[in-house]
Every structure is written in C-alpha cells, then in structure tokens.
Coordinates of C-alpha atoms in Angstrom, one line a residue:
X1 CA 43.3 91.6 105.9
X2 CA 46.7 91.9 107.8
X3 CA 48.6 92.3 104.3
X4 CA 45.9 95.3 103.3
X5 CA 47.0 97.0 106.7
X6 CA 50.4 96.6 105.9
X7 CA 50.4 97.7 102.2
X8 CA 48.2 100.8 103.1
X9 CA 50.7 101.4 106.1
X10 CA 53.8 101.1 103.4
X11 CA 52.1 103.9 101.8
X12 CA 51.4 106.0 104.2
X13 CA 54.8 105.9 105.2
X14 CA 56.2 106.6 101.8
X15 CA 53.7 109.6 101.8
X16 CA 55.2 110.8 104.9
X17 CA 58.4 110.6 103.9
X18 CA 58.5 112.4 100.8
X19 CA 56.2 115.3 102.9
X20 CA 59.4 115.5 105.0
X21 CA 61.5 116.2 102.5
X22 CA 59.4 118.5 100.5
X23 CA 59.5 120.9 103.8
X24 CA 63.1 119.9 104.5
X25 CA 65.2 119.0 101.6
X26 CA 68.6 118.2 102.2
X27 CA 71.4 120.5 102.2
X28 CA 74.8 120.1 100.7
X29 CA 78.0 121.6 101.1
X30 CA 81.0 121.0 99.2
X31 CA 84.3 122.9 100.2
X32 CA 87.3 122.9 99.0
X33 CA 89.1 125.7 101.0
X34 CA 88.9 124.8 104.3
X35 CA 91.1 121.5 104.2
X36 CA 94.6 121.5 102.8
X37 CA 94.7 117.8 101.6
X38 CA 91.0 116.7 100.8
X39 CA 87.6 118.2 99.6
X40 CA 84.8 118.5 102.7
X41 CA 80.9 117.4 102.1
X42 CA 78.6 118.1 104.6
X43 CA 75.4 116.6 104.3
X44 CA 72.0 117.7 106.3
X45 CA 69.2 116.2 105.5
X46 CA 65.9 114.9 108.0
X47 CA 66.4 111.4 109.3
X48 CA 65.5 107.9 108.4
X49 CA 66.5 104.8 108.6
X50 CA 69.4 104.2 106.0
X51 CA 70.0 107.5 104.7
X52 CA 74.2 107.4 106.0
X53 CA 74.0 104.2 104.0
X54 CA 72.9 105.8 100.5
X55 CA 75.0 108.9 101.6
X56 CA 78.2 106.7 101.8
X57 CA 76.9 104.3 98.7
X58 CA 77.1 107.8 96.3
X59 CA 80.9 108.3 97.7
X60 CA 81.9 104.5 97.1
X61 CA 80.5 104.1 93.6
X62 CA 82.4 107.6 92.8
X63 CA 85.3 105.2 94.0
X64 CA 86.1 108.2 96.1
X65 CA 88.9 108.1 99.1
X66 CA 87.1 109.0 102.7
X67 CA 90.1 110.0 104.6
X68 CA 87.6 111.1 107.8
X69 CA 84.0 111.4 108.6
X70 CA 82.2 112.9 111.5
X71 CA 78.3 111.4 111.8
X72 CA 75.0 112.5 113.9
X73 CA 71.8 111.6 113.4
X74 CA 70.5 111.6 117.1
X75 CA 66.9 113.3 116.7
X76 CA 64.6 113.9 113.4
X77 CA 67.8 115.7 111.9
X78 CA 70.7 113.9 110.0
X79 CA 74.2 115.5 109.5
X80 CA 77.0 114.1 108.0
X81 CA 80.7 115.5 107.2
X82 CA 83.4 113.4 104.8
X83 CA 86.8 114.5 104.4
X84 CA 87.5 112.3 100.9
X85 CA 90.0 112.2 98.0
X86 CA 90.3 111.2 94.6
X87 CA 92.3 107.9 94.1
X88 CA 95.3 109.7 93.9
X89 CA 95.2 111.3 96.8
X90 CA 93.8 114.7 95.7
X91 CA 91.1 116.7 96.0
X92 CA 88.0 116.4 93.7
X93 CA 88.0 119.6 91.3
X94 CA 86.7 117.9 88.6
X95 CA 83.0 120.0 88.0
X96 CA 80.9 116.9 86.2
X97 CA 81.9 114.9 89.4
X98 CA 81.0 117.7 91.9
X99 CA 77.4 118.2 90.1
X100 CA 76.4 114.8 90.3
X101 CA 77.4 114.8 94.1
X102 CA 75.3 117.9 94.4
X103 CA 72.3 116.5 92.4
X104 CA 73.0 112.7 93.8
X105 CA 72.4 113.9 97.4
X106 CA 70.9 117.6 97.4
X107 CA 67.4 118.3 97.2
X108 CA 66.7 117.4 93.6
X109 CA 68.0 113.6 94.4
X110 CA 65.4 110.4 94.5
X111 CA 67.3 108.0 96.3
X112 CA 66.9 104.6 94.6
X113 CA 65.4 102.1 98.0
X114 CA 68.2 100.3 99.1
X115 CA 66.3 98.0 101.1
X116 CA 64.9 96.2 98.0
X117 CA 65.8 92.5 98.1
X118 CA 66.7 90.2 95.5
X119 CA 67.8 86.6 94.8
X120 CA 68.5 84.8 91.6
X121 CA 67.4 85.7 88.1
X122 CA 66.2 89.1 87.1
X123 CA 65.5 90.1 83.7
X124 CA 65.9 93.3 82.9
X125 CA 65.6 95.2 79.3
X126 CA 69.0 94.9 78.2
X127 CA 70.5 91.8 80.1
X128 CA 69.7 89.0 82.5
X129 CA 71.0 89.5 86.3
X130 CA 72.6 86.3 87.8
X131 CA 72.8 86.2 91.9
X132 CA 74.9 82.9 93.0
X133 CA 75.6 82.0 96.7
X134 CA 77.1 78.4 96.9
X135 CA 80.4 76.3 98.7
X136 CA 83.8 77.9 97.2
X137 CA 86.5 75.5 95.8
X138 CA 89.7 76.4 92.8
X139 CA 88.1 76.2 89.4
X140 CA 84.5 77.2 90.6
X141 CA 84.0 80.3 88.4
X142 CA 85.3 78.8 85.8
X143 CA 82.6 76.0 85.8
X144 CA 80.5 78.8 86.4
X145 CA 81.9 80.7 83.0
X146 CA 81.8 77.7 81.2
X147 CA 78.3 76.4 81.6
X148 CA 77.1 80.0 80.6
X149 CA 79.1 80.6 77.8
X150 CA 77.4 76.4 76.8
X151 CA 73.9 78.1 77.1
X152 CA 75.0 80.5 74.6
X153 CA 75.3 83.4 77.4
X154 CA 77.7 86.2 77.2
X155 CA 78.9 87.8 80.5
X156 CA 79.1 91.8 80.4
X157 CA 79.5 92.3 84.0
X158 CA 80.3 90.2 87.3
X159 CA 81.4 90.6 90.3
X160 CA 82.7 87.6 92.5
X161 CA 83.5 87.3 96.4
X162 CA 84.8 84.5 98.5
X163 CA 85.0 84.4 102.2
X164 CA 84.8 81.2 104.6
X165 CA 84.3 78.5 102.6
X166 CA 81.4 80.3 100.4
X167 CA 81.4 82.1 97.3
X168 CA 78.5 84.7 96.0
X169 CA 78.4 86.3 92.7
X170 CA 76.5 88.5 90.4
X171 CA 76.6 88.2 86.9
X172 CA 74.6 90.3 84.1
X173 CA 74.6 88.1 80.7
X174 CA 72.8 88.8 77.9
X175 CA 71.7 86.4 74.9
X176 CA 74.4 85.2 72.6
X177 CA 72.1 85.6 69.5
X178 CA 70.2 88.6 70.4
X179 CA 72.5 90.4 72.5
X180 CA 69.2 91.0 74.9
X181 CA 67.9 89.9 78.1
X182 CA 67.1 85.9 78.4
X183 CA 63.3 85.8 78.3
X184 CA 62.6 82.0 78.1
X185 CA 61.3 80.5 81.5
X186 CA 62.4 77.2 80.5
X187 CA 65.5 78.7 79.3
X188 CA 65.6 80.4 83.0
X189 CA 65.0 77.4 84.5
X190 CA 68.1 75.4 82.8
X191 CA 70.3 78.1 83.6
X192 CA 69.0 78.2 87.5
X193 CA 69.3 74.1 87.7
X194 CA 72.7 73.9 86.0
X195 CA 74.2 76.3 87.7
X196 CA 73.0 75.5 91.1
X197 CA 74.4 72.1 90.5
X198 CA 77.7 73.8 89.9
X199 CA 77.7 75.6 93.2
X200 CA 76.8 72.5 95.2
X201 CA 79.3 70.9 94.3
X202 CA 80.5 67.7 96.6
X203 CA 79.2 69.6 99.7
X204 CA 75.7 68.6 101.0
X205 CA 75.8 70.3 104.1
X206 CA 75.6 73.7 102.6
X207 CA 73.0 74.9 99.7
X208 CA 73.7 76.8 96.7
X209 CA 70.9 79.5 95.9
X210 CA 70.0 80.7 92.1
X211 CA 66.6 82.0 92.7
X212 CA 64.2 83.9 90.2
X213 CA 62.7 87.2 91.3
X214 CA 61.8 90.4 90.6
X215 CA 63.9 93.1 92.6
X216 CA 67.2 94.8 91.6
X217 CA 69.7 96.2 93.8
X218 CA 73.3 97.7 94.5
X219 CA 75.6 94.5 93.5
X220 CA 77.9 95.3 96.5
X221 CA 75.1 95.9 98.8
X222 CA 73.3 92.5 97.4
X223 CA 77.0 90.5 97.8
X224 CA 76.8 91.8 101.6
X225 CA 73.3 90.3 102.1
X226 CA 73.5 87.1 100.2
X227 CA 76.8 86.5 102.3
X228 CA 75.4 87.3 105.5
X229 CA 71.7 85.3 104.8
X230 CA 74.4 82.5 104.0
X231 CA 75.6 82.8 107.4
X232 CA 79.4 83.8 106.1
X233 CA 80.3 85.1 109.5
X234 CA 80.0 81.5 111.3
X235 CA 83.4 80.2 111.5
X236 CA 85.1 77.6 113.9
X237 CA 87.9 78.2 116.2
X238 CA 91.1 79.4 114.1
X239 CA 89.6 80.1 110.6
X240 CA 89.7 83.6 109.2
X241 CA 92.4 86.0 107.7
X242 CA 95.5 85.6 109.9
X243 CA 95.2 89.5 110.8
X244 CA 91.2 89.5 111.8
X245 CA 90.1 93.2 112.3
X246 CA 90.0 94.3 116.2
X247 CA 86.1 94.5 116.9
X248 CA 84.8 95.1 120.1
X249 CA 81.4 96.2 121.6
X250 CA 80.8 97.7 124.7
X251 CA 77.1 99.1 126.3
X252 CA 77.4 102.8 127.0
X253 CA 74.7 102.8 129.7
X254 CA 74.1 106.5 130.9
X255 CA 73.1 107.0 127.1
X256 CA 71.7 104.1 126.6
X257 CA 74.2 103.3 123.5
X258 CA 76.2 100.3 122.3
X259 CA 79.6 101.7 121.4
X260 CA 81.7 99.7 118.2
X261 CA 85.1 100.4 117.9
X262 CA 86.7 99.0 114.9
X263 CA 90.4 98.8 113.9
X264 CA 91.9 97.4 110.7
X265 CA 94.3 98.1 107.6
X266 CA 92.5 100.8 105.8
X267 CA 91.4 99.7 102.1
X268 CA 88.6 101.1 99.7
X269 CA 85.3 101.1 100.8
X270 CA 85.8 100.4 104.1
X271 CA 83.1 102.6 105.4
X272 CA 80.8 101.3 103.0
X273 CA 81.0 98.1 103.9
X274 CA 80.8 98.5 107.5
X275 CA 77.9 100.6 107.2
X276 CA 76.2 98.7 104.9
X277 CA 76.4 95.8 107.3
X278 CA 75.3 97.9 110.4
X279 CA 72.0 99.2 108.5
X280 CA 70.9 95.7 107.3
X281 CA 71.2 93.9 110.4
X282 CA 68.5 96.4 111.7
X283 CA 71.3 98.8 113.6
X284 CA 70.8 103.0 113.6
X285 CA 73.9 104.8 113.6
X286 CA 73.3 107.7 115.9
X287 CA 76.9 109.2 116.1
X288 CA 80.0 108.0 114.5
X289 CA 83.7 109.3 114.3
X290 CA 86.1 107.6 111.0
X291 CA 90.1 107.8 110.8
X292 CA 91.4 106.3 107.6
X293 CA 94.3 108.8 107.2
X294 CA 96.9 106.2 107.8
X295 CA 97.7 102.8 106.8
X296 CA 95.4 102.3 109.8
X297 CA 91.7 103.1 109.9
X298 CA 89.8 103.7 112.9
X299 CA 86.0 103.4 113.2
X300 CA 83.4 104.5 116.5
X301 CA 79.8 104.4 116.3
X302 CA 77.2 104.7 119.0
X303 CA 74.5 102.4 117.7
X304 CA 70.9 101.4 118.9
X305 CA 68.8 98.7 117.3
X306 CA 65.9 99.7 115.3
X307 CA 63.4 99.6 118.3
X308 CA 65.7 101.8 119.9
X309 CA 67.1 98.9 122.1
X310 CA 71.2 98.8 122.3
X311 CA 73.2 95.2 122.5
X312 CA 71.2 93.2 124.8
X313 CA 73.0 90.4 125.6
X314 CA 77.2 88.7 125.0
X315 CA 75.1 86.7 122.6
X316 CA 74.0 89.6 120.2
X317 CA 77.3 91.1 120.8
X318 CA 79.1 88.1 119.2
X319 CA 77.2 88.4 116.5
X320 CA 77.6 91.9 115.9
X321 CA 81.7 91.6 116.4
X322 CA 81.4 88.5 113.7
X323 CA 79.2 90.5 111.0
X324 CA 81.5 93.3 111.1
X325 CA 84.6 91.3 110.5
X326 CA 83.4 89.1 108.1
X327 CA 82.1 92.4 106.2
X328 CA 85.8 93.8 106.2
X329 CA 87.3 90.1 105.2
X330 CA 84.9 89.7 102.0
X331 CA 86.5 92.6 100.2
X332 CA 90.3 91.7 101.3
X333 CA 91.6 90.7 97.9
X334 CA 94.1 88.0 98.4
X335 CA 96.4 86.9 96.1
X336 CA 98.1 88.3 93.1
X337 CA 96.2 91.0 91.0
X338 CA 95.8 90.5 87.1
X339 CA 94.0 92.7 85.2
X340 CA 92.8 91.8 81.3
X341 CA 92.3 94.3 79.0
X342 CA 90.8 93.2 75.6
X343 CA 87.9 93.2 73.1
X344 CA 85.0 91.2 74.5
X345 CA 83.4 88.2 73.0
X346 CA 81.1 85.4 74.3
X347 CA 83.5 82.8 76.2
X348 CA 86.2 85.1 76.8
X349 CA 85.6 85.1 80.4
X350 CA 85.3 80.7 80.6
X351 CA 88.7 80.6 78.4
X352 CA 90.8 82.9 80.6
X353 CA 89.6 81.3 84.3
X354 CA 90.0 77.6 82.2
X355 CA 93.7 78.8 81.3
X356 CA 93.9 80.1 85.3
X357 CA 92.1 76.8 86.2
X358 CA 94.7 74.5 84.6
X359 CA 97.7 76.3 86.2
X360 CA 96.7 75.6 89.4
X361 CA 95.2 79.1 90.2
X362 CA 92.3 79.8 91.6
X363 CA 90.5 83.3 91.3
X364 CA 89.5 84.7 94.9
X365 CA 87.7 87.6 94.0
X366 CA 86.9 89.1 90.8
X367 CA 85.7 92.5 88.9
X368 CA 84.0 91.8 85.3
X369 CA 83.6 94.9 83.3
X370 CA 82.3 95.6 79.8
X371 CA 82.6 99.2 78.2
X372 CA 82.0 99.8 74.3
X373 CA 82.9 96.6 73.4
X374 CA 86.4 96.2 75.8
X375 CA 86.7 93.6 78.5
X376 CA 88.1 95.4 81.5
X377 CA 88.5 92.6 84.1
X378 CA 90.3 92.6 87.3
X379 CA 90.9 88.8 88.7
X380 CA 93.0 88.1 92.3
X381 CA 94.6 84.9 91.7
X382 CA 96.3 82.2 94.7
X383 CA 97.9 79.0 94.1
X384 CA 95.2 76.3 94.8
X385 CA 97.3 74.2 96.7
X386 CA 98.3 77.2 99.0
X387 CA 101.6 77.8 98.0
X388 CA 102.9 81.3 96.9
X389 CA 101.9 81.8 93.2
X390 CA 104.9 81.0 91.0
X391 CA 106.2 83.7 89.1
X392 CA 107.1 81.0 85.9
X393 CA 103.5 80.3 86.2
X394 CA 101.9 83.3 86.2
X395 CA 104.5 84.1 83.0
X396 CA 103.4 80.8 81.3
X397 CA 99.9 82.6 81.7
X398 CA 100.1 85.6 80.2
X399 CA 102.2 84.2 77.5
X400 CA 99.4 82.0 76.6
X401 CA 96.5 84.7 76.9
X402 CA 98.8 87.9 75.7
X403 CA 101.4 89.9 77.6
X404 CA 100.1 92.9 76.3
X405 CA 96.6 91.6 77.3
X406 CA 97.0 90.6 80.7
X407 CA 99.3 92.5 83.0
X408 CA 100.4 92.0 86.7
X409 CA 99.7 94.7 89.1
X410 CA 101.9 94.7 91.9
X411 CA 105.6 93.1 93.0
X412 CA 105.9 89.5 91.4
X413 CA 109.8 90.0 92.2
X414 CA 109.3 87.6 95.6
X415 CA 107.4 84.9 94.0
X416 CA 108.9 81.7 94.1
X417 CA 110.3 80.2 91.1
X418 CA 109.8 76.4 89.8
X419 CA 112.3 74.2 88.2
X420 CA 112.4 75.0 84.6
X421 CA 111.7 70.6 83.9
X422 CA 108.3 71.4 86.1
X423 CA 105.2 69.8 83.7
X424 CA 103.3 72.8 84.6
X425 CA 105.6 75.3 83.1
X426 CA 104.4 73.5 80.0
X427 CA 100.7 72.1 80.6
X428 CA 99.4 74.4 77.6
X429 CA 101.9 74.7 75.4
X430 CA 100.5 76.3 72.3
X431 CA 96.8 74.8 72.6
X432 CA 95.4 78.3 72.7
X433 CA 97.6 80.2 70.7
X434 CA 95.6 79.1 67.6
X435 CA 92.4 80.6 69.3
X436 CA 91.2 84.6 69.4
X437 CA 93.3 85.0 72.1
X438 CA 96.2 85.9 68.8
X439 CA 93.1 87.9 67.4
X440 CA 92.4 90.4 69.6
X441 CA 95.3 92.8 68.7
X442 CA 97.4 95.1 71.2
X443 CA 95.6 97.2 73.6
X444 CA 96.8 99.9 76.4
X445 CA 96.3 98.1 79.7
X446 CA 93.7 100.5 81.8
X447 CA 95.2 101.7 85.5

C-alpha cells in the first residue's frame, strides 16, 4: 500500500513539474558583447531541486572554462549567470556549440534525471556498462584490463578514479565476437565474481562492489556517488593531498543559512564537482558567488538542507567540510600525464597498463576513449614505490609501446634519472616489439 502512495505520488510530482515548465519554460541568454574575455549565459528557469546541477553538467561535458558564476535560486524562480571560455581561453563563437547550449538548456530541452542510480552491470544496446568500487593498489587496472580482455571483452570507454585508498571505475565493453552488448546472465555473473575478486584484493576490511542493475547515469556524476557511498571522505589524521583545499562552514543565522567557502587551485570542472557533491548529499544551493579567474578559485554558497534546515550540528559540518574536499581531491590527477593515440583492438588497454605495470608505474587516474576505431586514452602515471617517475623509464616505455604512439604531456626535464646498468631500464627488452604494438602504424597524437 505505502509503495502505491509513493509511486502515485512520484507521478504526480512529475506531472507537476512538467506543468511548471510548460507555463514557465526557461530562458536563455547567450552574450558575447558585454564581456571582453569570455561569453555570458544566463539561465532563468522555475526551481527544483538539482536544476544548477544539470545546468553546470551541460557546461562541463562541453569541457567548457567557467571563469565566474553568479547563482540564486531563493523562491520558486532559478537564475543563473556563467562567465566561461573555451579551453584556450576564448570566447565560444563556434554556432553548432552555441545551439546545442540554447537547445540543451532553453525551453525545448528534456533534461535527462540525474538522480537515477546505478551500480554494477548495465546492458545497454550497443555495449555493456561496468561500475567498480574496490581497495586501490599499483597494477590494479591492469588486473582489471586483463581479466576482461580473458572473457573476450573489449573496452571502448572507461574512466578510472583513485582517492584514499579506493579506486571506482566505469567501463563500457562490448562482446569480442559480436561487437554488442554481453547478454549472457551467466556470462554477467563470471564477469561480476571475477572481477570483484580483483578489487578485493588482500583487503578484508573493505568490499569491492560490481553489482547488476538497471539504471544509467552521467559517469562523472556516478564516480562521485559510488566514491562517496564508499565512504571516500573518511580519512585518519595526516592522510590526504599535501595541499588539502581550505573548506570551512559557518551558520549564517539572521537568514537562516549555512555559508561554504571554498578555496583551492583552480582546475576543470571544479564547479561541477562541488556542485555535484552539494546536490547529492541532499544540500539546495540558494545563492552562490564563483572566482576561478586566477590560478586560485574561490567558491561561496548559502546552502540549506532539503527540509530547509541549515548545518545543525559540528558533526554535520565535518562531514560537509570532508565531502567537499574529497570531491575536489578525486579529480586531482597526480603524476605524469601520457596520452596513447592508436587504432583500437581488444586487449590494447590490458597490454599497455601490463607494460606500465612492469615498470613499476602505477596509473592514478585514467580517461579511455574510442572514436571510429582510434584509441584516444589519457593515463596519469606515479612510481609505485613513491619515488619521482624516472624519466629512462618512462623512455623505456614508450620505446616499447611507440614513441609516435604514446607521448608525454608536460615537463619530464626534472625527472630523475637511473643508472644506465638499472635492470629496469631493461625488464622488456624486445618482448613486445614482435606484438601489434609494430602494427599499428604512425598516428598524429590528439591535443
């Protein structure tokens, strides 16, 4: 009876909504006059719960630069302005790009539910989704890659975080004979056991999750939740990037506000993630102010909780302060970026983290990217042992994989370098030079 109430009430709401919207659709205005350096959006729309989320979402998957951004949504009205960029710093003329702004958030847009929840398997029509939460450790995703690539799975698309101990991915892999979504249950169920295994690891104290269900979601949005419903943001005394964001959280009491100030290096998606985090810890974002003109960005927000309650006790508050920083710390890409450029085929992705395996690197976060038949993949690497990454090494590495294939990104000029007798200058020799690696032929290495 109770879940009959609830469903009905589910659609009544939904009915409700899409009645507000019908007699207030949202307004958008993009201007690129008023603001010497950067293209203006303002966004007016009526209220509800997570809108600034989907708003920001559109801007982050452009891979658009938010240089400012001025938010209210006090009342049944939203309003939103962005000051944002294109990656190279300039305004966005290009016309395809401002239409699907206009039609992604004007009145003619259907916001996909970002509320939807998902954890394990999902089949889909043209591949198989993969969600992972489990203990980190060097080598991981190439266990990972390998025992897919074994089940006869090729990898189009992944994306891999680490933070605290704990590692989450995402991975869309599609049949190696069909080149289709995985359809068997037992087949499923092999993949599920197997690789849960992997993620456990030695650690019993922690569980790894690969669980089978039907929902889909945004795969940074889902990286956020399977970290925080891991608990990520628990940490002991002196764990955690060496330069932790500033986070604080004060109770504005004449407005009956909690006030969270934020202050940390400035990097893509910043807003996004913060945001992201806010809204799925139950938190409405009634006013806001963001600075992210400098090397520096600045964040305000006057928040309440979802039942209209601010922070009610130092407890809460803790949490609050830990959430946001571990959702700034997940994205901070450590190490040494590598990015592979080649044509795909099924193992590519086990062979290169094996080759990055066996010279002691271990990948820290990871983009996996397929487009019409090119791999496009962006790895961050660190020495396993903790030491700076070798420059010899990471030479050794792209020797044995391609120099033309994988290229460093970034200063390698202060790595350290190893004596020239070290066995790990050496520990592959030519054993892969006889594989596809030598096969794939020269290809311009994307930016």
């Amino acid at each position: 009876m109770e879940a009959t109430v609830s469903y009905s009430r589910n659609i009544m709401d939904d009915e409700y909504e899409k009645f507000i919207r019908r007699m207030n659709p949202p307004r958008v205005v993009i201007d690129n006059d008023s603001c010497k350096n950067a293209t203006i959006i303002q966004v007016d729309s009526a209220n509800k719960h997570g809108i600034l989320l989907e708003v920001v979402q559109v801007l982050a998957d452009l891979n658009l630069v938010i240089t400012k951004a001025y938010i209210s949504s006090d009342g049944g009205w939203f309003m939103d302005v962005f000051n944002v960029t294109n990656q190279e710093g300039n305004k966005i003329t290009d016309e395809a790009m401002l239409d699907y702004i206009m039609k992604s958030l004007g009145p003619d847009s259907c916001f996909a539910s970002s509320m939807r929840r998902s954890v394990g398997v999902t089949t889909g029509m043209e591949h198989t989704s993969i969600e992972l939460i489990g203990s980190d450790r060097p080598g991981l995703l190439s266990e990972v890659s390998a025992v897919l690539t074994n089940l006869k799975c090729n990898v189009l698309n992944a994306e891999v975080w680490t933070h605290n101990t704990r590692a989450a991915a995402i991975m869309q892999v599609t049949d190696e004979e069909n080149g289709g979504a995985i359809s068997d249950p037992e087949r499923l169920s092999m993949i599920k056991q197997l690789l849960c295994n992997v993620l456990r690891g030695s650690n019993k104290l922690r569980d790894a999750k690969t669980i089978v269900s039907d929902g889909v979601s945004h795969t940074e949005r889902r990286l956020h939740q399977l970290m925080f419903a891991d608990r990520d943001y628990e940490r002991t005394a002196g764990e955690g990037l060496e330069e932790r964001p500033n986070v604080n959280v004060v109770n504005w009491q004449d407005k009956d506000y909690s006030v969270v100030t934020i202050r940390c290096k400035d990097r893509p998606k910043l807003l996004f993630d913060t945001i992201c985090t806010l809204t799925d810890m139950q938190y409405v974002v009634f006013h806001g102010n963001v600075d992210a003109g400098g090397p520096v960005a600045h964040q305000e927000y006057c928040i309440r909780h979802v039942d209209g309650s601010p922070v009610k006790s130092d407890a809460e508050r803790q949490r609050v302060i830990q959430c946001l920083e571990a959702a700034i710390e997940r994205r901070v890409s450590e190490g040494l970026k590598l990015e592979l450029c080649t044509t795909d085929r099924v193992g590519l992705l086990s062979d290169v983290t094996r080759i990055f395996r066996e010279n002691s690197l271990t990948v820290t976060r990871a983009e996996v990217t397929t487009r019409a038949g090119k791999a496009l993949n962006i790895f961050y690497v660190c020495d396993s042992s903790g030491y700076p990454v070798d420059a010899k090494i990471i030479e050794s590495v792209r020797q044995t994989i391609g120099q033309t294939i994988l290229r460093v990104k970034g200063n390698i000029e202060g790595l350290n370098p190893i004596p020239q007798e070290s066995p790990t200058r050496f520990l592959f020799g030519g054993l892969f030079k006889s594989r596809s690696f030598c096969n794939f032929g020269l290809v311009r290495s994307y930016s």
